Amino acid sequence: MKCRPQAYSFRMISTVWTSMLFLTILWLTVLTNTAGAAPGHEGEEALFTQLKSGKRMATEKNYTPAEKPTVYLTFDDGPSKLTPKVLDILREEDVRATFFVLGEQVQERPNIAKRIVGDGHALGNHTYNHVYRELYSDFRAFWEQVQKTENILQETTGVRPRFIRAPGGTYGNFDAFYFYYLGQAGYEIYDWSIDSEDARRPGMTADQIFRTVEKGPFGNEVIVLMHDGSGHEESVKALPRIIRLFKEKGYAFASLTPEVKPIQFSSGKPKWSRTETRESFDSLLATVHEHREEDTLGKENAPKVLPGSPAAIAYTEAGQRGGPERLNVRLGDRTLALTKEQFRFRDGSYSVPLRPLIAAMGGTVEWNAERRTAVVHYGAITAEYDLGRQELRVRRPAAEWNAEAEERIHPFPEMELANGTLYVPLRQTLELLGDRMLSSDLPHERGAVEVQAAVYGGYRTGWMHI
């Protein structure tokens, strides 16, 4: 039986409306799910709310307590014409310190900044111009000054410091957002435990500065605030007495490193009016995370281990004495040349920075910040140095007798991450990646030691038995 035109039209309209209703519901469902599936939406919203309320969110980090009472002398606002006098005193007293420098001052006196590093001291970032109203009106201005100074230091000295000191200190200047952003970017923020008051009170004499420091407090680790900027001649005069004070109390002297737990003030009553929106929070968080990924694991712009830093000193005392001044690793037609500060020598074995080693072998290294894993691509071999699990996973190409590639896991506690550089044992790394160490000179105190290795470009099949 044929359908009447009216019935056919009704069915057609009904079908169209049903389809449209279905598509509308589907579209709304997708839209709702997409909005709810934004990366970290609920977690980031809660985080933003907590920071907005003033609650600090600590970044999980491991620090190394000093084994004996240690003082960290710090000097702010330089380099100035007074800084060479400070450096002369530190050299005479065999003391290492930390200089929180201003970018504009480094531009004016680049040779003094170079001498700070050359004398074995540490550099810290003290922003570019120290102008409070610019730095604390909005975090973007603070971030831009930190980055500008960081680039100046990289170009001038080859160092990108990971530690920052806020002009005027963090009290009343920083809020929870400032602390969180910088922590997420991989920086350490250092205030102080003893203020010499050489900048707080005008006209302080050398004796008054010394008497202020003498009051303490004296803990196992002490960070002393002083200044080497223009107009601080009395601070320079007080310095020898301050050094003598800590020596008499049995303190060791060291530069700050990221392994030293920071001293940070409470936030206090905010001195500055700032507004933070969810949109600006998301944008800044993405920026600082990107910065941290770029600065990890010994890239060209990563923090360097300074000669004479506490980490380097501790290592030297543990076994570097008597080791060679230089290490030349000959890898086929390439040579990896390292100075004494760039490798580790302990119990007759060498540990070297992973990235330069793999580059000299013809491979590449990628750093996964979230997993704390360095991934090596070397020919047909992929190796993962997992810091969290302290293991090395090596995937080799298939052998003639085995059509499938294999992966083996090796306990690898010998790897060490120090100031953004991953050190690995030379012999084990070569052999686990299919190469061989052929010969090595006997270690001696002077001159260079040469290591000869056979490299196969990551295409040697089968497993080495080690």
Short mmCIF file of C-alpha atoms in Angstrom, two decimals:
data_model
loop_
_atom_site.label_atom_id
_atom_site.label_comp_id
_atom_site.label_asym_id
_atom_site.label_seq_id
_atom_site.Cartn_x
_atom_site.Cartn_y
_atom_site.Cartn_z
CA MET A 1 0.00 0.00 0.00
CA LYS A 2 1.26 3.39 -0.95
CA CYS A 3 1.84 6.03 1.73
CA ARG A 4 -0.08 9.22 1.49
CA PRO A 5 2.00 12.35 0.83
CA GLN A 6 0.95 13.84 4.15
CA ALA A 7 2.18 10.79 6.12
CA TYR A 8 5.46 10.72 4.19
CA SER A 9 6.12 14.39 4.93
CA PHE A 10 5.36 13.91 8.59
CA ARG A 11 7.77 10.96 8.87
CA MET A 12 10.46 12.89 7.03
CA ILE A 13 10.12 15.95 9.27
CA SER A 14 10.11 13.71 12.36
CA THR A 15 13.32 11.99 11.23
CA VAL A 16 15.04 15.33 10.56
CA TRP A 17 14.06 16.72 13.95
CA THR A 18 15.18 13.54 15.71
CA SER A 19 18.54 13.69 13.96
CA MET A 20 19.00 17.35 14.83
CA LEU A 21 18.13 16.69 18.47
CA PHE A 22 20.63 13.79 18.59
CA LEU A 23 23.39 15.91 17.05
CA THR A 24 22.68 18.75 19.48
CA ILE A 25 22.92 16.43 22.48
CA LEU A 26 26.11 14.90 21.10
CA TRP A 27 27.64 18.33 20.53
CA LEU A 28 26.78 19.46 24.06
CA THR A 29 28.25 16.25 25.51
CA VAL A 30 31.52 16.67 23.62
CA LEU A 31 31.71 20.32 24.58
CA THR A 32 31.14 19.55 28.25
CA ASN A 33 33.67 16.71 28.29
CA THR A 34 36.26 18.81 26.49
CA ALA A 35 35.89 21.64 28.96
CA GLY A 36 36.23 19.26 31.87
CA ALA A 37 39.23 17.55 30.34
CA ALA A 38 41.47 20.61 30.24
CA PRO A 39 44.96 19.67 31.48
CA GLY A 40 44.99 19.81 35.26
CA HIS A 41 41.80 21.90 35.26
CA GLU A 42 40.49 20.97 38.69
CA GLY A 43 43.94 20.65 40.26
CA GLU A 44 45.16 23.93 38.85
CA GLU A 45 41.98 25.69 39.92
CA ALA A 46 42.49 24.48 43.50
CA LEU A 47 46.17 25.46 43.35
CA PHE A 48 45.31 28.92 42.07
CA THR A 49 42.75 29.37 44.86
CA GLN A 50 45.28 28.39 47.53
CA LEU A 51 47.96 30.70 46.16
CA LYS A 52 45.42 33.49 45.87
CA SER A 53 44.64 33.04 49.57
CA GLY A 54 48.33 33.56 50.38
CA LYS A 55 49.20 29.93 51.11
CA ARG A 56 52.65 28.94 49.89
CA MET A 57 52.93 25.68 47.98
CA ALA A 58 56.32 24.11 48.59
CA THR A 59 58.16 22.36 45.77
CA GLU A 60 59.51 18.95 46.82
CA LYS A 61 63.31 19.07 46.77
CA ASN A 62 66.16 17.28 48.46
CA TYR A 63 68.91 19.28 50.12
CA THR A 64 72.23 18.18 51.60
CA PRO A 65 72.84 19.39 55.18
CA ALA A 66 76.37 20.58 55.93
CA GLU A 67 78.38 17.95 57.80
CA LYS A 68 80.01 20.64 59.95
CA PRO A 69 79.15 24.24 60.87
CA THR A 70 79.30 26.25 57.65
CA VAL A 71 78.93 29.93 56.88
CA TYR A 72 77.92 31.32 53.51
CA LEU A 73 79.11 34.90 53.08
CA THR A 74 76.96 36.68 50.51
CA PHE A 75 77.49 40.08 48.88
CA ASP A 76 74.71 42.01 47.13
CA ASP A 77 74.43 44.82 44.56
CA GLY A 78 77.79 44.47 42.79
CA PRO A 79 80.04 44.21 41.05
CA SER A 80 81.39 47.66 41.85
CA LYS A 81 84.81 49.25 42.16
CA LEU A 82 84.91 47.81 45.69
CA THR A 83 84.43 44.19 44.60
CA PRO A 84 88.12 43.58 43.69
CA LYS A 85 89.07 44.59 47.25
CA VAL A 86 86.56 42.06 48.60
CA LEU A 87 87.98 39.41 46.29
CA ASP A 88 91.52 40.19 47.44
CA ILE A 89 90.52 39.67 51.08
CA LEU A 90 88.71 36.43 50.31
CA ARG A 91 91.74 35.14 48.43
CA GLU A 92 94.09 36.04 51.28
CA GLU A 93 91.83 34.29 53.79
CA ASP A 94 91.22 31.28 51.49
CA VAL A 95 87.46 31.82 51.74
CA ARG A 96 84.77 31.26 49.12
CA ALA A 97 81.60 33.31 48.98
CA THR A 98 78.54 34.10 46.87
CA PHE A 99 77.92 37.32 44.95
CA PHE A 100 74.32 38.25 44.13
CA VAL A 101 74.95 40.58 41.22
CA LEU A 102 72.87 43.09 39.29
CA GLY A 103 72.70 42.69 35.52
CA GLU A 104 73.35 46.38 34.84
CA GLN A 105 76.46 46.31 37.04
CA VAL A 106 77.79 43.22 35.26
CA GLN A 107 77.38 45.03 31.95
CA GLU A 108 79.46 47.91 33.29
CA ARG A 109 82.16 45.73 34.87
CA PRO A 110 82.25 42.39 33.01
CA ASN A 111 85.87 41.68 33.92
CA ILE A 112 85.07 41.79 37.64
CA ALA A 113 82.22 39.31 37.12
CA LYS A 114 84.65 37.05 35.30
CA ARG A 115 87.11 37.33 38.17
CA ILE A 116 84.40 36.33 40.68
CA VAL A 117 83.93 33.07 38.79
CA GLY A 118 87.66 32.64 38.12
CA ASP A 119 88.42 32.96 41.84
CA GLY A 120 86.06 30.07 42.58
CA HIS A 121 83.10 32.00 43.99
CA ALA A 122 79.44 31.55 43.11
CA LEU A 123 77.21 33.99 41.28
CA GLY A 124 73.59 34.63 42.18
CA ASN A 125 70.90 36.61 40.36
CA HIS A 126 69.86 39.87 42.05
CA THR A 127 67.70 41.13 39.13
CA TYR A 128 68.79 43.76 36.63
CA ASN A 129 68.29 47.18 38.21
CA HIS A 130 67.09 46.68 41.84
CA VAL A 131 64.14 49.09 41.34
CA TYR A 132 61.46 47.91 43.75
CA ARG A 133 58.45 49.54 42.06
CA GLU A 134 59.27 47.74 38.82
CA LEU A 135 60.12 44.37 40.36
CA TYR A 136 57.17 44.07 42.70
CA SER A 137 54.35 45.66 40.72
CA ASP A 138 53.87 42.46 38.72
CA PHE A 139 55.67 39.12 38.53
CA ARG A 140 56.22 39.51 34.78
CA ALA A 141 58.53 42.47 35.43
CA PHE A 142 60.48 40.48 38.03
CA TRP A 143 60.73 37.49 35.67
CA GLU A 144 61.94 39.64 32.77
CA GLN A 145 64.69 41.18 34.91
CA VAL A 146 65.81 37.77 36.14
CA GLN A 147 65.96 36.46 32.57
CA LYS A 148 67.80 39.55 31.33
CA THR A 149 70.43 39.22 34.05
CA GLU A 150 70.67 35.49 33.44
CA ASN A 151 71.45 36.07 29.77
CA ILE A 152 74.03 38.74 30.61
CA LEU A 153 75.79 36.38 33.02
CA GLN A 154 75.74 33.56 30.48
CA GLU A 155 77.32 35.77 27.83
CA THR A 156 79.85 37.31 30.23
CA THR A 157 80.90 34.42 32.45
CA GLY A 158 79.37 31.26 30.95
CA VAL A 159 77.32 30.75 34.13
CA ARG A 160 73.54 30.72 34.58
CA PRO A 161 72.89 30.78 38.35
CA ARG A 162 69.96 28.86 39.74
CA PHE A 163 69.73 30.94 42.90
CA ILE A 164 68.06 34.29 43.33
CA ARG A 165 68.00 36.94 46.02
CA ALA A 166 65.12 39.36 46.02
CA PRO A 167 66.19 43.02 46.36
CA GLY A 168 65.15 44.03 49.86
CA GLY A 169 64.47 40.39 50.74
CA THR A 170 61.25 38.47 50.20
CA TYR A 171 59.45 39.75 53.32
CA GLY A 172 56.59 41.97 52.23
CA ASN A 173 57.78 41.87 48.61
CA PHE A 174 57.09 38.30 47.52
CA ASP A 175 53.70 36.66 47.68
CA ALA A 176 52.79 32.98 47.29
CA PHE A 177 52.72 33.34 43.50
CA TYR A 178 56.29 34.69 43.31
CA PHE A 179 57.62 31.81 45.40
CA TYR A 180 55.67 29.21 43.43
CA TYR A 181 56.56 30.46 39.95
CA LEU A 182 60.29 30.66 40.71
CA GLY A 183 60.28 27.27 42.42
CA GLN A 184 58.55 25.71 39.42
CA ALA A 185 61.15 27.30 37.14
CA GLY A 186 63.92 25.52 39.05
CA TYR A 187 65.30 28.46 41.03
CA GLU A 188 66.31 28.57 44.68
CA ILE A 189 65.45 31.76 46.59
CA TYR A 190 67.85 32.76 49.36
CA ASP A 191 67.21 35.27 52.10
CA TRP A 192 69.63 35.35 55.06
CA SER A 193 69.96 34.44 58.74
CA ILE A 194 72.37 37.24 59.77
CA ASP A 195 71.93 40.77 58.45
CA SER A 196 75.09 42.84 58.86
CA GLU A 197 72.79 45.89 58.50
CA ASP A 198 75.44 47.56 56.34
CA ALA A 199 72.63 48.71 54.01
CA ARG A 200 69.74 49.05 56.45
CA ARG A 201 71.29 51.73 58.64
CA PRO A 202 73.07 54.66 56.90
CA GLY A 203 76.50 55.62 58.17
CA MET A 204 77.35 52.25 59.75
CA THR A 205 81.02 52.00 60.67
CA ALA A 206 83.13 48.89 60.20
CA ASP A 207 83.04 48.27 63.95
CA GLN A 208 79.24 48.58 64.06
CA ILE A 209 78.89 46.18 61.15
CA PHE A 210 81.13 43.66 62.90
CA ARG A 211 79.26 44.03 66.22
CA THR A 212 75.97 43.41 64.44
CA VAL A 213 77.22 40.18 62.85
CA GLU A 214 78.75 39.13 66.17
CA LYS A 215 75.25 38.98 67.69
CA GLY A 216 74.34 36.03 65.45
CA PRO A 217 72.29 33.87 65.52
CA PHE A 218 74.79 31.06 64.90
CA GLY A 219 73.35 27.77 63.66
CA ASN A 220 74.87 24.83 61.81
CA GLU A 221 74.42 26.73 58.56
CA VAL A 222 74.56 30.52 58.50
CA ILE A 223 73.92 32.87 55.58
CA VAL A 224 75.35 36.36 56.13
CA LEU A 225 74.07 39.38 54.19
CA MET A 226 76.65 42.00 53.23
CA HIS A 227 77.04 44.42 50.32
CA ASP A 228 79.85 45.13 47.86
CA GLY A 229 78.02 47.84 45.92
CA SER A 230 79.19 51.44 45.71
CA GLY A 231 79.30 53.26 49.04
CA HIS A 232 80.06 50.19 51.16
CA GLU A 233 83.69 50.89 51.99
CA GLU A 234 83.01 50.19 55.68
CA SER A 235 81.73 46.72 54.79
CA VAL A 236 85.04 45.97 53.10
CA LYS A 237 86.91 47.16 56.21
CA ALA A 238 84.76 44.93 58.45
CA LEU A 239 85.18 41.81 56.32
CA PRO A 240 88.53 40.51 57.73
CA ARG A 241 87.19 40.70 61.31
CA ILE A 242 83.97 38.93 60.30
CA ILE A 243 85.96 36.13 58.65
CA ARG A 244 88.15 35.84 61.75
CA LEU A 245 85.01 35.65 63.94
CA PHE A 246 83.66 32.62 62.09
CA LYS A 247 87.05 30.92 61.94
CA GLU A 248 87.39 31.24 65.70
CA LYS A 249 83.94 29.68 66.10
CA GLY A 250 85.04 26.70 64.00
CA TYR A 251 82.99 27.43 60.87
CA ALA A 252 83.89 26.28 57.38
CA PHE A 253 83.32 28.74 54.52
CA ALA A 254 81.55 27.82 51.31
CA SER A 255 79.67 29.22 48.34
CA LEU A 256 75.96 28.57 48.00
CA THR A 257 74.84 25.75 45.73
CA PRO A 258 71.32 24.47 44.93
CA GLU A 259 72.02 21.66 47.41
CA VAL A 260 72.03 24.18 50.31
CA LYS A 261 68.57 24.49 51.87
CA PRO A 262 67.40 28.09 51.44
CA ILE A 263 66.51 30.43 54.24
CA GLN A 264 63.26 32.18 53.33
CA PHE A 265 61.34 34.80 55.26
CA SER A 266 57.62 34.65 55.95
CA SER A 267 55.52 36.60 53.48
CA GLY A 268 54.47 39.27 55.97
CA LYS A 269 52.02 42.05 55.20
CA PRO A 270 52.13 42.78 51.45
CA LYS A 271 53.75 46.11 50.59
CA TRP A 272 52.52 46.04 47.00
CA SER A 273 49.11 45.89 45.38
CA ARG A 274 48.98 43.14 42.76
CA THR A 275 46.20 41.27 41.00
CA GLU A 276 46.48 37.75 39.62
CA THR A 277 43.89 36.25 37.31
CA ARG A 278 43.42 32.63 36.38
CA GLU A 279 44.37 33.45 32.79
CA SER A 280 47.65 35.12 33.78
CA PHE A 281 48.36 32.24 36.19
CA ASP A 282 48.02 29.65 33.42
CA SER A 283 50.21 31.69 31.08
CA LEU A 284 52.98 32.28 33.61
CA LEU A 285 52.94 28.67 34.78
CA ALA A 286 53.46 27.47 31.21
CA THR A 287 56.35 29.94 30.83
CA VAL A 288 58.21 28.85 33.96
CA HIS A 289 57.73 25.15 33.19
CA GLU A 290 59.18 25.68 29.73
CA HIS A 291 62.17 27.48 31.27
CA ARG A 292 62.82 24.62 33.66
CA GLU A 293 62.78 22.02 30.90
CA GLU A 294 65.22 24.04 28.82
CA ASP A 295 67.61 24.51 31.71
CA THR A 296 67.83 20.87 32.81
CA LEU A 297 70.64 18.40 32.39
CA GLY A 298 73.74 20.21 31.24
CA LYS A 299 72.46 22.06 28.18
CA GLU A 300 74.51 25.06 27.15
CA ASN A 301 72.37 27.38 29.25
CA ALA A 302 72.19 25.12 32.28
CA PRO A 303 73.77 26.00 35.61
CA LYS A 304 77.43 25.07 35.77
CA VAL A 305 79.36 23.57 38.68
CA LEU A 306 81.67 26.35 39.75
CA PRO A 307 85.29 25.53 40.58
CA GLY A 308 85.62 25.67 44.32
CA SER A 309 81.90 25.31 45.06
CA PRO A 310 80.98 23.22 48.14
CA ALA A 311 80.01 20.30 45.92
CA ALA A 312 83.35 20.42 44.13
CA ILE A 313 85.25 20.82 47.40
CA ALA A 314 83.45 17.87 48.99
CA TYR A 315 84.26 15.74 45.99
CA THR A 316 87.91 16.81 46.04
CA GLU A 317 88.22 15.89 49.70
CA ALA A 318 86.66 12.51 48.93
CA GLY A 319 89.27 11.50 46.41
CA GLN A 320 90.14 14.05 43.75
CA ARG A 321 93.54 14.81 45.28
CA GLY A 322 96.26 13.16 43.28
CA GLY A 323 94.04 12.92 40.19
CA PRO A 324 94.95 14.32 36.79
CA GLU A 325 94.51 17.96 35.81
CA ARG A 326 92.86 17.05 32.50
CA LEU A 327 91.14 14.03 30.98
CA ASN A 328 91.17 13.37 27.22
CA VAL A 329 88.82 10.61 26.08
CA ARG A 330 89.64 9.58 22.51
CA LEU A 331 86.53 8.16 20.84
CA GLY A 332 87.63 7.09 17.38
CA ASP A 333 88.43 10.30 15.49
CA ARG A 334 86.82 12.50 18.17
CA THR A 335 88.18 13.64 21.53
CA LEU A 336 86.28 14.67 24.64
CA ALA A 337 88.61 17.05 26.52
CA LEU A 338 87.70 17.77 30.16
CA THR A 339 89.38 19.92 32.81
CA LYS A 340 89.70 18.79 36.41
CA GLU A 341 86.49 20.60 37.40
CA GLN A 342 84.50 18.88 34.63
CA PHE A 343 84.98 15.22 35.60
CA ARG A 344 85.10 13.06 38.71
CA PHE A 345 88.01 10.83 39.69
CA ARG A 346 87.52 8.40 42.54
CA ASP A 347 89.17 5.11 43.40
CA GLY A 348 90.93 5.00 40.04
CA SER A 349 87.71 5.46 38.02
CA TYR A 350 86.37 8.38 36.03
CA SER A 351 82.84 9.81 35.93
CA VAL A 352 82.08 12.25 33.14
CA PRO A 353 79.13 14.46 32.11
CA LEU A 354 76.69 12.40 30.07
CA ARG A 355 75.65 14.92 27.42
CA PRO A 356 79.18 15.89 26.20
CA LEU A 357 80.23 12.21 26.24
CA ILE A 358 77.29 11.07 24.11
CA ALA A 359 77.71 14.03 21.74
CA ALA A 360 81.37 13.10 21.24
CA MET A 361 80.28 9.52 20.52
CA GLY A 362 77.83 10.78 17.88
CA GLY A 363 74.60 10.36 19.84
CA THR A 364 72.03 12.65 21.44
CA VAL A 365 70.50 13.08 24.89
CA GLU A 366 66.97 14.19 25.78
CA TRP A 367 65.84 15.09 29.30
CA ASN A 368 62.38 14.17 30.56
CA ALA A 369 61.90 16.54 33.50
CA GLU A 370 58.66 14.94 34.69
CA ARG A 371 60.18 11.44 34.85
CA ARG A 372 63.68 12.66 35.81
CA THR A 373 65.11 10.47 33.08
CA ALA A 374 67.85 11.10 30.52
CA VAL A 375 67.15 9.29 27.25
CA VAL A 376 70.17 8.50 25.06
CA HIS A 377 69.81 7.80 21.34
CA TYR A 378 73.00 6.20 20.06
CA GLY A 379 72.72 4.58 16.66
CA ALA A 380 70.20 1.75 17.03
CA ILE A 381 70.53 1.77 20.83
CA THR A 382 68.22 3.60 23.22
CA ALA A 383 69.24 3.95 26.86
CA GLU A 384 67.33 5.53 29.72
CA TYR A 385 69.16 6.82 32.78
CA ASP A 386 66.44 6.86 35.43
CA LEU A 387 67.45 9.00 38.41
CA GLY A 388 64.35 8.17 40.42
CA ARG A 389 64.90 4.41 40.24
CA GLN A 390 68.69 4.62 40.03
CA GLU A 391 68.73 2.26 37.08
CA LEU A 392 69.80 2.16 33.44
CA ARG A 393 67.51 0.59 30.84
CA VAL A 394 69.25 -0.31 27.57
CA ARG A 395 67.39 -1.42 24.45
CA ARG A 396 69.68 -2.93 21.82
CA PRO A 397 69.01 -3.88 18.19
CA ALA A 398 68.17 -7.46 17.27
CA ALA A 399 71.05 -9.88 16.81
CA GLU A 400 71.38 -12.45 14.02
CA TRP A 401 70.30 -15.23 16.36
CA ASN A 402 67.39 -13.24 17.81
CA ALA A 403 64.91 -11.45 15.58
CA GLU A 404 63.54 -9.30 18.40
CA ALA A 405 65.25 -6.38 20.05
CA GLU A 406 65.93 -6.82 23.75
CA GLU A 407 65.91 -4.55 26.77
CA ARG A 408 67.96 -5.04 29.89
CA ILE A 409 67.79 -3.20 33.18
CA HIS A 410 70.96 -2.48 35.15
CA PRO A 411 71.08 -1.10 38.70
CA PHE A 412 73.00 2.15 38.29
CA PRO A 413 73.51 3.96 41.60
CA GLU A 414 76.74 5.47 40.27
CA MET A 415 74.92 8.20 38.32
CA GLU A 416 75.00 11.62 39.98
CA LEU A 417 73.07 14.81 39.18
CA ALA A 418 74.92 17.94 40.32
CA ASN A 419 73.85 21.48 39.39
CA GLY A 420 72.04 20.39 36.25
CA THR A 421 74.77 18.03 34.99
CA LEU A 422 74.40 14.24 35.03
CA TYR A 423 77.69 12.41 35.70
CA VAL A 424 78.06 8.74 34.76
CA PRO A 425 80.94 6.25 35.09
CA LEU A 426 82.96 6.29 31.89
CA ARG A 427 83.88 2.61 31.50
CA GLN A 428 80.43 1.23 32.36
CA THR A 429 78.68 3.67 30.07
CA LEU A 430 80.90 2.82 27.12
CA GLU A 431 80.49 -0.91 27.59
CA LEU A 432 76.74 -0.86 28.21
CA LEU A 433 76.31 1.08 24.97
CA GLY A 434 78.30 -1.50 23.03
CA ASP A 435 81.70 0.25 22.95
CA ARG A 436 84.96 -0.67 24.68
CA MET A 437 87.61 1.09 26.70
CA LEU A 438 90.94 0.03 25.18
CA SER A 439 93.52 1.68 27.40
CA SER A 440 94.07 4.37 29.99
CA ASP A 441 97.15 6.17 31.28
CA LEU A 442 97.96 5.80 34.93
CA PRO A 443 96.51 8.73 36.92
CA HIS A 444 99.01 11.35 38.00
CA GLU A 445 98.85 14.73 39.66
CA ARG A 446 99.89 16.91 36.75
CA GLY A 447 99.25 17.05 33.07
CA ALA A 448 96.61 15.16 31.13
CA VAL A 449 95.50 11.55 31.20
CA GLU A 450 94.40 9.93 27.96
CA VAL A 451 91.77 7.22 27.63
CA GLN A 452 91.42 5.29 24.36
CA ALA A 453 88.04 3.78 23.44
CA ALA A 454 86.68 1.80 20.50
CA VAL A 455 83.30 3.12 19.42
CA TYR A 456 80.84 1.32 17.14
CA GLY A 457 78.22 4.04 16.69
CA GLY A 458 75.49 2.17 18.54
CA TYR A 459 75.19 -0.63 15.97
CA ARG A 460 77.04 -3.42 17.72
CA THR A 461 74.67 -6.32 18.27
CA GLY A 462 74.59 -8.68 21.20
CA TRP A 463 75.13 -7.94 24.88
CA MET A 464 78.42 -7.12 26.58
CA HIS A 465 79.24 -9.26 29.58
CA ILE A 466 80.26 -6.94 32.39
#
